[in-house]
Short mmCIF file of C-alpha atoms and ligand atoms in Angstrom, two decimals:
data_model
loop_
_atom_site.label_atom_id
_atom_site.label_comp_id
_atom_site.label_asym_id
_atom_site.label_seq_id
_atom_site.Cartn_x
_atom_site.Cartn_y
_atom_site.Cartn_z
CA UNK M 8 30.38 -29.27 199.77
CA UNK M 9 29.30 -29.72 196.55
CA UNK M 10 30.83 -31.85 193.60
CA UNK M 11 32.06 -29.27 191.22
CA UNK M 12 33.76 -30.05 187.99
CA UNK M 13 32.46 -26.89 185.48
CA UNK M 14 31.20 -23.94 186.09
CA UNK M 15 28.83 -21.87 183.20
CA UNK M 16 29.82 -17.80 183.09
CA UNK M 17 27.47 -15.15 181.41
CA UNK M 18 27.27 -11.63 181.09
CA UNK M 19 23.04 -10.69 180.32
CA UNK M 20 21.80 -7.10 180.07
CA UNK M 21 24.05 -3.60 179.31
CA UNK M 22 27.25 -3.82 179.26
CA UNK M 23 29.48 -2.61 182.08
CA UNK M 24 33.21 -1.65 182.02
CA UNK M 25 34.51 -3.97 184.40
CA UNK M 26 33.12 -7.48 183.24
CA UNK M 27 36.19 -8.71 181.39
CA UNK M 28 37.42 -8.45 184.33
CA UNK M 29 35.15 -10.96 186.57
CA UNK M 30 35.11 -12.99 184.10
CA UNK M 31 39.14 -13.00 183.73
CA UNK M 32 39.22 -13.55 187.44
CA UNK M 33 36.25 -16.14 187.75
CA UNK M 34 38.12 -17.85 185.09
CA UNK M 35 41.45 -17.58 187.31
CA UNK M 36 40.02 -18.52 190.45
CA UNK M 37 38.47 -21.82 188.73
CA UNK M 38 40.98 -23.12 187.07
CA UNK M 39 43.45 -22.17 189.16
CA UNK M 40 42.59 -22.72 192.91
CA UNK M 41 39.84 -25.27 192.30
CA UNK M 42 41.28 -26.92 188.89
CA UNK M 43 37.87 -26.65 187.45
CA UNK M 44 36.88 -26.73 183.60
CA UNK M 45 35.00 -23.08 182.47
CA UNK M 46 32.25 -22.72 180.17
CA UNK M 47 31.53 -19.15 178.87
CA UNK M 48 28.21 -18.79 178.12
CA UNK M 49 27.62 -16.57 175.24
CA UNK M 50 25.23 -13.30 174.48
CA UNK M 51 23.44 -13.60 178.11
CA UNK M 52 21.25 -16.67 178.69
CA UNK M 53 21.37 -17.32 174.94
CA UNK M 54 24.50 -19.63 174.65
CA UNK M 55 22.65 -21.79 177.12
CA UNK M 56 19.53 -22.04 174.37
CA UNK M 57 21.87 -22.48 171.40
CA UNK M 58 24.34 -24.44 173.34
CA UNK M 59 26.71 -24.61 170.36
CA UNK M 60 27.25 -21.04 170.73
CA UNK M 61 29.07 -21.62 174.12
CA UNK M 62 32.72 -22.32 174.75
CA UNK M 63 35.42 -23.26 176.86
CA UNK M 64 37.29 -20.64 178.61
CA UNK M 65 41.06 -21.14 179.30
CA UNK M 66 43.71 -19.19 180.91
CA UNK M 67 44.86 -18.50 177.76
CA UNK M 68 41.33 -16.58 176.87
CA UNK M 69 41.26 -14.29 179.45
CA UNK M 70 44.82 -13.00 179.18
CA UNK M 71 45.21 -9.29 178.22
CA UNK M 72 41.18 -8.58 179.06
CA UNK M 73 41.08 -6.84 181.92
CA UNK M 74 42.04 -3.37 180.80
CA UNK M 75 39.49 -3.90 178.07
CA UNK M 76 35.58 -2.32 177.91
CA UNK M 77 32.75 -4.79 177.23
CA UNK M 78 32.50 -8.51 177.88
CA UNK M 79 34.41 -10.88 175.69
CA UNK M 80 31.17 -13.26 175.98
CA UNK M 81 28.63 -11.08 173.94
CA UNK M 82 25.41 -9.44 175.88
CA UNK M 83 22.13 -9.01 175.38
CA UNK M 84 19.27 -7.27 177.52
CA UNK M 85 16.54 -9.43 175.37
CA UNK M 86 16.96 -12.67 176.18
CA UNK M 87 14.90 -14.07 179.22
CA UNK M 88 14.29 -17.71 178.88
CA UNK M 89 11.22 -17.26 180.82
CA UNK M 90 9.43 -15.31 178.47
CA UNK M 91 10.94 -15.77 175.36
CA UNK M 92 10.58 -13.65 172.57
CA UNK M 93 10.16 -15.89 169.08
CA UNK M 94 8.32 -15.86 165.56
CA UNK M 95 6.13 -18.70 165.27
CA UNK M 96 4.21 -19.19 161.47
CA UNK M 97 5.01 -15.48 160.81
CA UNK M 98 3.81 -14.42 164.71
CA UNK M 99 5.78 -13.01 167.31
CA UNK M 100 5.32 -15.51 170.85
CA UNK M 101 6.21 -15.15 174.09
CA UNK M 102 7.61 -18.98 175.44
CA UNK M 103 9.26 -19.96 178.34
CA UNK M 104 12.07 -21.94 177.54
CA UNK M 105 13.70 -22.40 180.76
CA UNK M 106 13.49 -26.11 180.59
CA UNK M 107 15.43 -25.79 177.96
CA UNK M 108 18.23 -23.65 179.26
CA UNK M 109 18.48 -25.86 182.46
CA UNK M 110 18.45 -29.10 179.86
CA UNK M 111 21.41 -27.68 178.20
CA UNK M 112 23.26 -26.32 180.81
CA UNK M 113 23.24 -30.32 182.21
CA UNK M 114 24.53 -31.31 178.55
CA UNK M 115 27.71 -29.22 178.43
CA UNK M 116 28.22 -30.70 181.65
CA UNK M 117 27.78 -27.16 183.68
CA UNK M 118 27.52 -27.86 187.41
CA UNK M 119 26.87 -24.67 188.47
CA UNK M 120 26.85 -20.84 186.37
CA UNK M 121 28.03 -17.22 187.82
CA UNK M 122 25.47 -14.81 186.34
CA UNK M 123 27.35 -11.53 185.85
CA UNK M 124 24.17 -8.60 185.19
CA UNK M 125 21.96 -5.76 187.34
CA UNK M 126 18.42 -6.47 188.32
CA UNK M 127 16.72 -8.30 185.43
CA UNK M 128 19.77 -10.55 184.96
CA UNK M 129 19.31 -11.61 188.68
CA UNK M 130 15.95 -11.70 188.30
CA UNK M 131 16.25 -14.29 185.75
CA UNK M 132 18.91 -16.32 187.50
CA UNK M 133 16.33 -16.42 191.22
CA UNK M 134 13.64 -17.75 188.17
CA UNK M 135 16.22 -20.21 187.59
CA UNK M 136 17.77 -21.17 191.01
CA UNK M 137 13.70 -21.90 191.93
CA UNK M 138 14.08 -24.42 189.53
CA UNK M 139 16.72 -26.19 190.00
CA UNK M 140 19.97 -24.54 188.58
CA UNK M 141 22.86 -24.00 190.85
CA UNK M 142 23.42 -20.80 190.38
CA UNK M 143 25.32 -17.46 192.18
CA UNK M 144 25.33 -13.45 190.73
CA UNK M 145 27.65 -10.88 190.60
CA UNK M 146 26.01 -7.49 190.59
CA UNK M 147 26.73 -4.74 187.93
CA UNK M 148 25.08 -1.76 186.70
CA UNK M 149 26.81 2.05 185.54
CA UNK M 150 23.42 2.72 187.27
CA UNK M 151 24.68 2.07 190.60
CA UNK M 152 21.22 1.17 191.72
CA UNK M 153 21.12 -2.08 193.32
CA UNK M 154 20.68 -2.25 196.74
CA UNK M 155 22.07 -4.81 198.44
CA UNK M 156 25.25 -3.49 197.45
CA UNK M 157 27.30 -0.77 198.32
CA UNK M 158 28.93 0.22 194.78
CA UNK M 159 28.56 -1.84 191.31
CA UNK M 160 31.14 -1.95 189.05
CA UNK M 161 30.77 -0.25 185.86
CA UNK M 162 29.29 3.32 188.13
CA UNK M 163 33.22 4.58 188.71
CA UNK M 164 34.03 4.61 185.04
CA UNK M 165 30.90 5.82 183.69
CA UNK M 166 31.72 8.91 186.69
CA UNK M 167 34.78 9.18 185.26
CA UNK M 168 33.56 9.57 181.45
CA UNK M 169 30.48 11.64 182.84
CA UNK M 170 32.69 14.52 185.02
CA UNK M 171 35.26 14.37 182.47
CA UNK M 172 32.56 15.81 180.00
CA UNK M 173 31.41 18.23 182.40
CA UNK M 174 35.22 19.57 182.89
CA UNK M 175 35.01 19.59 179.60
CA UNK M 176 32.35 21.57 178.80
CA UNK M 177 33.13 23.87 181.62
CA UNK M 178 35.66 25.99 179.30
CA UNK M 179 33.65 26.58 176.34
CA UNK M 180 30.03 27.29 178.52
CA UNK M 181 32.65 29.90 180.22
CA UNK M 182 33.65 31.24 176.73
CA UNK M 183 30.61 31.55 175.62
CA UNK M 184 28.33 32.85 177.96
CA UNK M 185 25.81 29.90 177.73
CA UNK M 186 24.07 27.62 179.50
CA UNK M 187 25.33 23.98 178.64
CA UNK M 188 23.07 20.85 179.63
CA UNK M 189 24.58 17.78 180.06
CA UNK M 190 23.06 14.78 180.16
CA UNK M 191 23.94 11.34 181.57
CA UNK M 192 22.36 8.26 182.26
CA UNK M 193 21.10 6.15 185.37
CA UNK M 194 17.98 4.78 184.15
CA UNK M 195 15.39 5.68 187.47
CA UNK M 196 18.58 6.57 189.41
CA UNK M 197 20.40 10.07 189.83
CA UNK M 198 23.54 9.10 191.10
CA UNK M 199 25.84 9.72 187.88
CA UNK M 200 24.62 12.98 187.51
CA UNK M 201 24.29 13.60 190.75
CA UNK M 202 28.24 12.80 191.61
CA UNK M 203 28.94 13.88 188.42
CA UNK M 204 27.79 16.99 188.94
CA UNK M 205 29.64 17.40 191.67
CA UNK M 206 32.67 16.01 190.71
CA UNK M 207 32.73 18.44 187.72
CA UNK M 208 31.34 21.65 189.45
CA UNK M 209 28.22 21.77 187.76
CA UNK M 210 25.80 24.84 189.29
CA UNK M 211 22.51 22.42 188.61
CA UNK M 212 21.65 19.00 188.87
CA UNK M 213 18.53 17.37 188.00
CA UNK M 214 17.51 14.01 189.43
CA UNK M 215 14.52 11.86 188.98
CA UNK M 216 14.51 12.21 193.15
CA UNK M 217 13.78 15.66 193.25
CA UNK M 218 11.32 17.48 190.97
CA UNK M 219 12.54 20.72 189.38
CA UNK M 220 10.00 23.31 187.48
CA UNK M 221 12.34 25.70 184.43
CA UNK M 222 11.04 28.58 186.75
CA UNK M 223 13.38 27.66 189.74
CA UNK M 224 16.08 26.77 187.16
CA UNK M 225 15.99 30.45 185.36
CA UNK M 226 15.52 32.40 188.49
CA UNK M 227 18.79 30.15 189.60
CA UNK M 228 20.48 31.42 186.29
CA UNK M 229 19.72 34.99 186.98
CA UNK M 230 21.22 34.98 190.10
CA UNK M 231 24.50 33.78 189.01
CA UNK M 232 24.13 36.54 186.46
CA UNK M 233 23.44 38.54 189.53
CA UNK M 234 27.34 38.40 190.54
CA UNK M 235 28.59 38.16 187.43
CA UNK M 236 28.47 34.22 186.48
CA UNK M 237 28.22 34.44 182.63
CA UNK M 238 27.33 30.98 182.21
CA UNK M 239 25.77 27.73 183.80
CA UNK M 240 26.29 24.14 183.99
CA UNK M 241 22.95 22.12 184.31
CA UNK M 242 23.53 18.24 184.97
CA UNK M 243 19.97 16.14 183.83
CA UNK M 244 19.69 12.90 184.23
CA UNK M 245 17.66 10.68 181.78
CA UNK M 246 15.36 9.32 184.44
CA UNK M 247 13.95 12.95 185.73
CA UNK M 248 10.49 13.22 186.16
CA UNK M 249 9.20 16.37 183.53
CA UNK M 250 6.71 18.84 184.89
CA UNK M 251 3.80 19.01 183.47
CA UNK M 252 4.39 21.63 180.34
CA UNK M 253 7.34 19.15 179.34
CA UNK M 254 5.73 15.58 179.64
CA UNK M 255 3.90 15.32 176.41
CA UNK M 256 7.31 15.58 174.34
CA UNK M 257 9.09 13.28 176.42
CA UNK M 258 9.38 10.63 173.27
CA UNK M 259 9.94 13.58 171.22
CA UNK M 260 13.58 13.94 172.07
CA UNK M 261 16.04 13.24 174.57
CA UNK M 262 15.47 15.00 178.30
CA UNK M 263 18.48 17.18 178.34
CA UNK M 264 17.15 18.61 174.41
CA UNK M 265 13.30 19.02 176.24
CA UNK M 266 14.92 20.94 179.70
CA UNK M 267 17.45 23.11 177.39
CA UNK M 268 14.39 24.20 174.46
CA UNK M 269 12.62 25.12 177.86
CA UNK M 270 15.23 26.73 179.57
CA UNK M 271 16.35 28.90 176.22
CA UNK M 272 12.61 29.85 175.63
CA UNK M 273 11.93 30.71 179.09
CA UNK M 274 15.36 32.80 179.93
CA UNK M 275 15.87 33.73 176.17
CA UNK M 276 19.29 32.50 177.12
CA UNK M 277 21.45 30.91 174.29
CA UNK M 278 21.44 26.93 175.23
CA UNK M 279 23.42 23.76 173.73
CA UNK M 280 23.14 20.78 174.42
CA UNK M 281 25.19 17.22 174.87
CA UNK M 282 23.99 13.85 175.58
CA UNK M 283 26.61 11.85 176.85
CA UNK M 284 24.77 8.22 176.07
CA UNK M 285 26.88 5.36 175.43
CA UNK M 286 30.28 6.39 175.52
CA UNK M 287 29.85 6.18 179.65
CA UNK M 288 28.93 2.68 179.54
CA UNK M 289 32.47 2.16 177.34
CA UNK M 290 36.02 2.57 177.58
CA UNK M 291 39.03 0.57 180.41
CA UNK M 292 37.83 0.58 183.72
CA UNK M 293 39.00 2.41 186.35
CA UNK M 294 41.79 1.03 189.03
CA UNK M 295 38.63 0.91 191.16
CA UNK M 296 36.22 -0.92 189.49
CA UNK M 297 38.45 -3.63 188.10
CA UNK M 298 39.69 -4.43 191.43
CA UNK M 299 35.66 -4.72 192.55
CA UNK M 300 35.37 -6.79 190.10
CA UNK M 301 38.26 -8.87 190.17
CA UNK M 302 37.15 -9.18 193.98
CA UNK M 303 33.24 -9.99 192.72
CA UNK M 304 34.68 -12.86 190.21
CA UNK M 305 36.90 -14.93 192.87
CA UNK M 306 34.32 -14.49 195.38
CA UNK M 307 31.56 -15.93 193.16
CA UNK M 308 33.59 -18.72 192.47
CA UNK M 309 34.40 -19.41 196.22
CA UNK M 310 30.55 -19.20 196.43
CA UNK M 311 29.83 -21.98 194.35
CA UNK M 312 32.49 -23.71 195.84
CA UNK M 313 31.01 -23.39 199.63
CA UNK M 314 27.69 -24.87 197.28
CA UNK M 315 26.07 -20.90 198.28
CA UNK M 316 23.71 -21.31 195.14
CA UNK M 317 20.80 -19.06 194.87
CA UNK M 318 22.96 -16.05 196.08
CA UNK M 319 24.61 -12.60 195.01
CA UNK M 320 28.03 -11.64 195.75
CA UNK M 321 28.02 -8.02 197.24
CA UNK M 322 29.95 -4.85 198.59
CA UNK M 323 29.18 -4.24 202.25
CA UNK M 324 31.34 -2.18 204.69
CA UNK M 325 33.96 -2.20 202.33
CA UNK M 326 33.63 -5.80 202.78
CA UNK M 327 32.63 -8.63 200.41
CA UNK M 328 29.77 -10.79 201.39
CA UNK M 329 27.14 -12.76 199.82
CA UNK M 330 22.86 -12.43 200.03
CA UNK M 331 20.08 -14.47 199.01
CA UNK M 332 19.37 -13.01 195.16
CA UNK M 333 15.58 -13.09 196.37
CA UNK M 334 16.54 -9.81 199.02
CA UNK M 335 18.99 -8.47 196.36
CA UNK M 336 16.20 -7.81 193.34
CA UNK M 337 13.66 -6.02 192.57
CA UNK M 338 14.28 -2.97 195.21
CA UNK M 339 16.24 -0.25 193.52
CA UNK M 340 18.83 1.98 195.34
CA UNK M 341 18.26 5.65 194.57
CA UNK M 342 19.44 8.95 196.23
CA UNK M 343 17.96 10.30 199.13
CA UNK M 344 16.54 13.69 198.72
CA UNK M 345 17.59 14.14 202.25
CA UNK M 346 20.69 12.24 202.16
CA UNK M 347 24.15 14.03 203.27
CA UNK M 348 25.13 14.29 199.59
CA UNK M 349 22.57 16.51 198.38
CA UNK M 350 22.99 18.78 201.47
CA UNK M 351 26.22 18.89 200.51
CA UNK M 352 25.74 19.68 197.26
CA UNK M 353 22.76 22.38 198.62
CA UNK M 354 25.29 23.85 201.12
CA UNK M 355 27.79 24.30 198.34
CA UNK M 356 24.81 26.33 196.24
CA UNK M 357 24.47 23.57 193.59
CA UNK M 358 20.44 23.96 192.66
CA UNK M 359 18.69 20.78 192.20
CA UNK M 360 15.36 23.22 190.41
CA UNK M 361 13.05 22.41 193.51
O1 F6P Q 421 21.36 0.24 182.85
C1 F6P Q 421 22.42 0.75 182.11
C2 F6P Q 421 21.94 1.72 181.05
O2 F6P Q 421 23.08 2.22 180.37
C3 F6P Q 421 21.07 2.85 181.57
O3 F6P Q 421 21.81 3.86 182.19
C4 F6P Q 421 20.37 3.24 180.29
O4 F6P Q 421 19.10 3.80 180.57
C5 F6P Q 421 20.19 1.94 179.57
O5 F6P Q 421 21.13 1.04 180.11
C6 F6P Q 421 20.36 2.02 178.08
O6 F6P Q 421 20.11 0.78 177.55
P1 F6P Q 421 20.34 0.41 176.01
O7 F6P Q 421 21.80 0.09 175.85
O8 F6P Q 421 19.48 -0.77 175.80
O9 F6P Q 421 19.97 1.61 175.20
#
């Protein structure tokens, strides 16, 4: 078993509701099963480059945090000490500074660091494992797209926020007679709007999975109007893939804007339009994902403790485990076109534009 004295904590790409709460219990689970000193590591990898920016972490910090949205340690998804982004004599460079990191890490006396973060965060700490660090990760996303585990924190919330819009929207798309896009984020992934959708009885989804033309969407909307549905609910993702007509503009505007102009022109159907963005990666978890993550944090520390280094704490089979980081990254987790869900979703005659 290793000799453990300190453990490092960070939080590195977007924020996730849920990580106060890893980091509360990490914290917890250090101090008090394995009397261990806490380091948090501030604003992702960059309180280990400007050490002074890092700080103890005592019970006393992490009491009252785990209702709360964000990460008491700062974030940032620009910060890889690989490739280093820095002005030089008036130039932006690219340097890799890991030396530096690991340096550091040895001077605050940090024996080994949890690395709390989705796919580039893990990335980062496999980059860092290969070169020396002791180091274990604790999945999150809202995105829900990581595939060696089940569920990541952060996606039950940001469902919550996202069909809580939709319900919302439901009453005045009714009212009005319109079509109402919503849309949600998920980077590459379509499982917020896709369970979102569903969750909040929305007649179309769209999903970067499954390719949709505005034809199969209006003829959709015309047969709703067919027996005597007023109104639609269309669900986009961000990640979709545009047909053709659409692509150019795709930096023009958001998605959801680009589908509803379409849909509006096409139909000559009155359209609005809300994009959800941030607010679903903010607010107090849910019940569900702080007790993920309250799981997540005392397993990583139990990790380190067994000397697991180099490894991701995971859900599988409702069960927590552990697998190498280099299986964990770099293979996203998206829905299957095929997958029970969407023929669930078919079968209840939600349209997915295909
Ligand atoms: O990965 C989480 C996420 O919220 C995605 O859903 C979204 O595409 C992206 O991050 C937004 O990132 P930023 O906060 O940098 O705009």
């Amino acid at each position: 078993m290793p000799d453990i004295r300190c453990i490092g904590i960070c939080t590195g790409g977007g924020d996730a509701p849920g990580l106060n709460a890893v980091i509360r219990a990490a914290v917890k689970a250090a101090i008090l099963k394995y009397k261990w000193k806490v380091i948090g590591i501030s604003d992702g990898f960059d309180g280990l480059i400007w050490p002074e920016k890092s700080r103890e972490l005592t019970l006393k910090d992490v009491s009252g945090i785990l209702p709360r949205g964000g990460t008491i340690l700062g974030t940032t998804n620009r910060g890889n000490p690989f490739h280093y982004k820095m002005v030089e004599n008036g130039q932006e460079v690219t340097r890799d500074i890991s030396d530096q990191v690991i340096a550091n890490a040895l001077k605050l006396g940090i024996d080994a660091v949890i690395t709390i973060g989705g796919d580039g965060s893990q990335k980062i700490a496999l980059d860092l494992f290969q070169k020396g660090m002791n180091i274990v990760g604790v999945p999150k996303t809202i995105d829900n797209d990581l595939s060696a585990t089940e569920v990541t924190f952060g996606f039950d919330t940001a469902l919550h926020t996202a069909t809580d819009a939709v319900d919302k929207i439901h009453t005045t798309a009714e009212s009005h007679h319109r079509i109402m896009v919503v849309e949600v984020m998920g980077r590459d992934a379509g499982w917020i709007a896709l369970e979102a959708g569903i969750a909040g009885g929305a007649h179309v989804i769209l999903i970067p999975e499954i390719q949709f033309t505005v034809e199969n969407i209006c003829k959709y909307v015309t047969e709703r109007e067919g027996y005597g549905k007023r109104f639609t609910i269309v669900v986009v993702a961000e990640g979709i893939q545009l047909p053709p007509e659409l692509k150019e503009n795709r930096r023009a505007g958001s998605v959801g804007n680009l589908v509803g102009d379409a849909i509006a022109l096409r139909a000559h159907k009155e359209v609005r339009v809300s994009v959800l963005g941030h607010i679903q990666r903010g607010g107090s978890p849910t019940p569900f994902d702080r007790i993920l993550a309250t799981r997540f944090g005392v397993a990583a520390v139990d990790l380190i403790a067994a000397g697991g280094f180099g490894k991701m704490v995971c859900l599988q089979q409702e069960r927590i485990r552990a697998v190498d980081i280099a299986q964990a990254v770099g293979r996203l987790k998206t829905v299957d076109p095929q997958g029970e869900i969407v023929r669930a979703a078919r079968a209840i005659g939600i349209c997915f534009g295909d």
